[in-house]
Tab-separated table of C-alpha atoms and ligand atoms in Angstrom:
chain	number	residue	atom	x	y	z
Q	44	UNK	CA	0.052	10.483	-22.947
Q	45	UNK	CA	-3.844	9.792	-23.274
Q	46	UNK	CA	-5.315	8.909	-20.715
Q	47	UNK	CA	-5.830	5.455	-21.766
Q	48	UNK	CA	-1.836	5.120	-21.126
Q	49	UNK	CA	-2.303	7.025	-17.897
Q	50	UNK	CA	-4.783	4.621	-16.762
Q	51	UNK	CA	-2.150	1.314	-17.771
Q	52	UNK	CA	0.458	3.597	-16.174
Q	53	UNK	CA	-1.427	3.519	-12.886
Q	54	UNK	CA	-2.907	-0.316	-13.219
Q	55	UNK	CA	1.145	-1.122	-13.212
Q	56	UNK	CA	1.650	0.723	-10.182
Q	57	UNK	CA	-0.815	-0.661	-8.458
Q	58	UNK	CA	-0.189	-4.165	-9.479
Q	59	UNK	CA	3.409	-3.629	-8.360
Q	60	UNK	CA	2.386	-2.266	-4.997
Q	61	UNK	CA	0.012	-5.023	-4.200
Q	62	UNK	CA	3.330	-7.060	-5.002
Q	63	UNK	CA	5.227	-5.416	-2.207
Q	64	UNK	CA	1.907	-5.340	-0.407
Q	65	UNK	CA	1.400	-9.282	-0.332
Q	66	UNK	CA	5.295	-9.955	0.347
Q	67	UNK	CA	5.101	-7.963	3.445
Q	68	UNK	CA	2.309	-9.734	4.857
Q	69	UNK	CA	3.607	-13.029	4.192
Q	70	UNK	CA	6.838	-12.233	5.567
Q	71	UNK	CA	4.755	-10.963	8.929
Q	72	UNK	CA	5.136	-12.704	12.467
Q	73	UNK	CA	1.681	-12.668	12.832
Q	74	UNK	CA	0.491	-14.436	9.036
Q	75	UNK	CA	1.001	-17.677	10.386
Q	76	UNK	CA	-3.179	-18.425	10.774
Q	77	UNK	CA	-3.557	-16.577	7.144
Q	78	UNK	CA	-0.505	-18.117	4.938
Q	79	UNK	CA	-2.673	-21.271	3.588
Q	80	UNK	CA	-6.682	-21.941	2.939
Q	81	UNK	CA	-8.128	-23.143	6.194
Q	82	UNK	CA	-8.776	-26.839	6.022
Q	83	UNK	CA	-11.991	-26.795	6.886
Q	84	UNK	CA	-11.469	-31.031	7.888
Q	85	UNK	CA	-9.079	-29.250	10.499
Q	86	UNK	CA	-11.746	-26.376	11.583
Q	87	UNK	CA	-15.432	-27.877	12.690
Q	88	UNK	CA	-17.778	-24.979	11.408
Q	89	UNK	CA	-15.629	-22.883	9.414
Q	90	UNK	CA	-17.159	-24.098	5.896
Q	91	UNK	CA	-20.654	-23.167	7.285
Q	92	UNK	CA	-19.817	-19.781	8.828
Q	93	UNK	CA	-17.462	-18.547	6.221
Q	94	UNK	CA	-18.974	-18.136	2.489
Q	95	UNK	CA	-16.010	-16.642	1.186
Q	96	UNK	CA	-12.889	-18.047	2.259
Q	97	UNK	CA	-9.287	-16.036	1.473
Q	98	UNK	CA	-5.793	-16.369	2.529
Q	99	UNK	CA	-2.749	-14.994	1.426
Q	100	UNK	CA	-2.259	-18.238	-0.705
Q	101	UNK	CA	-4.748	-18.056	-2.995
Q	102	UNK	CA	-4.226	-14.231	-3.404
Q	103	UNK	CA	-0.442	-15.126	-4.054
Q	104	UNK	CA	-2.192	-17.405	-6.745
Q	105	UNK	CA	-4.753	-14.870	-8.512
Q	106	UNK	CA	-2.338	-11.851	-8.641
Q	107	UNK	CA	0.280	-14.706	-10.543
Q	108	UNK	CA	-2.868	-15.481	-12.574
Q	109	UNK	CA	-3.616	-11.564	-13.407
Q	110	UNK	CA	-6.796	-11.720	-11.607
Q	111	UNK	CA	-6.648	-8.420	-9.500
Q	112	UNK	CA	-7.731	-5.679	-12.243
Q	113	UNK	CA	-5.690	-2.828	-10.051
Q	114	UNK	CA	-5.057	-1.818	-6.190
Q	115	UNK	CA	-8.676	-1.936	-4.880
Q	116	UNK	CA	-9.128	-5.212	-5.759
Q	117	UNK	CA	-6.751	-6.415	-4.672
Q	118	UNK	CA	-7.271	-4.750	-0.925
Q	119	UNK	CA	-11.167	-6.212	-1.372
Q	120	UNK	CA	-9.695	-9.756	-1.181
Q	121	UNK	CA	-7.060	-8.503	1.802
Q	122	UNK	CA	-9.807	-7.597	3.723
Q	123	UNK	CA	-11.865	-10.091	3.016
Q	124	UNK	CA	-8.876	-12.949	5.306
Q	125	UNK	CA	-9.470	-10.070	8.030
Q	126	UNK	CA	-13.143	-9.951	8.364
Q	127	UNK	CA	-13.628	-14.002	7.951
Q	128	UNK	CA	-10.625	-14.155	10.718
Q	129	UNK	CA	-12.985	-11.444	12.918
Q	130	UNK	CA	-16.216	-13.276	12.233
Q	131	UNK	CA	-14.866	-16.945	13.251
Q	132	UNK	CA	-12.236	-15.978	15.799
Q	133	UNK	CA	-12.816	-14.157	19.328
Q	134	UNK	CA	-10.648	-10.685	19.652
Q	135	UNK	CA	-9.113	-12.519	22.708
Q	136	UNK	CA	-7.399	-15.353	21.312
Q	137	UNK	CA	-4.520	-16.171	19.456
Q	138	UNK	CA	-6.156	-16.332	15.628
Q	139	UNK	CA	-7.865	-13.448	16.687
Q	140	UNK	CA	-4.878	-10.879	18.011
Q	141	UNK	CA	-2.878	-12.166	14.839
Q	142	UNK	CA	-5.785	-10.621	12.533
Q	143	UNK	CA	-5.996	-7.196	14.048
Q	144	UNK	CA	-2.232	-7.060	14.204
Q	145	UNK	CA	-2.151	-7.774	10.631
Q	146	UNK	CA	-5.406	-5.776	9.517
Q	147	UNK	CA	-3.456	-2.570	11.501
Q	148	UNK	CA	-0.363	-3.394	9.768
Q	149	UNK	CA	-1.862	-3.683	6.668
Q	150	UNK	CA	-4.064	-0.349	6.650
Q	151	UNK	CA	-1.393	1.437	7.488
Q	152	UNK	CA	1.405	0.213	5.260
Q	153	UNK	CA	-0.890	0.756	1.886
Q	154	UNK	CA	-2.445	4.364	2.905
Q	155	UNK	CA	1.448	4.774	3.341
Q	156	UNK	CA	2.431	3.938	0.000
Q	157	UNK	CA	-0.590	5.464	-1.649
Q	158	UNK	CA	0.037	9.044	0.271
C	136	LIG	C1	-7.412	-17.989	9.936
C	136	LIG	C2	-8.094	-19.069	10.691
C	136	LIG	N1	-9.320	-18.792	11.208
C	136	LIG	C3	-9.983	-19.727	11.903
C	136	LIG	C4	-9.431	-20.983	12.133
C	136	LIG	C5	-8.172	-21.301	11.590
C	136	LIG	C6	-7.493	-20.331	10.856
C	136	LIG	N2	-6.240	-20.612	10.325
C	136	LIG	C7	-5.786	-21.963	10.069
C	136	LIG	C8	-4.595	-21.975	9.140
C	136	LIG	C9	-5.436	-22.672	11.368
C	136	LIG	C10	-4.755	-22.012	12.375
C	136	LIG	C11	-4.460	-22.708	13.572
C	136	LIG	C12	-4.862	-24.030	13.738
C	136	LIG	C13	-5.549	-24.678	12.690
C	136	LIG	C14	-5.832	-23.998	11.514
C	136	LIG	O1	-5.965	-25.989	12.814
C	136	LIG	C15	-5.943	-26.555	14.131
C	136	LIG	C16	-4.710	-26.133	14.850
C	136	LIG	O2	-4.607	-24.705	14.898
């Protein structure tokens, strides 16, 4: 096995986990605020304050679309729905309690899956 193949070997892996990954936070009580783009007609603000929006959507869309080269980046765009959801949202509020419910979900169900 060279390690070329070893490296496909793992890139599979990895895509497959961020598979499993994605389907678990969709299927979440708590996605609700993170399942679809935020209309930002809907939100006053949010196109100014948030340069890079993500939501479980559009990563739905670029892992179909072979987009995420392995795990990592893959967990870059994850993160990415938590920290706009931290930056735009106060802890003490609805939006705000879903995304650190899902951000502590989410750390630890992929550090469980990697160890
Ligand atoms: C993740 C997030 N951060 C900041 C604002 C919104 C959202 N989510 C959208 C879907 C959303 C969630 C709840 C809503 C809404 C839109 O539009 C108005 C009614 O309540």
């Amino acid at each position: 096995c060279t390690k070329k193949a070893k490296m496909a070997k793992d890139n599979t892996n990895g895509l497959a986990m961020c598979r499993v990954l994605l389907a678990e936070l969709e299927a979440h009580q708590d996605a609700w605020p993170f399942l679809t783009p935020v209309n930002h007609k809907a939100v006053p603000g949010y196109r100014k304050v948030i340069k890079k929006p993500m939501d479980f959507s559009t990563i739905r869309e670029k892992l179909a679309n072979n987009q995420y080269l392995n795990l990592e980046t893959f967990i870059i765009d994850v993160n990415l729905v938590f920290d706009n959801c931290e930056k735009f949202n106060e802890d003490d509020s609805e939006i705000g309690r879903a995304g650190h419910n899902m951000r502590r979900f989410f750390d630890e169900r992929w550090t469980e899956l990697l160890m």
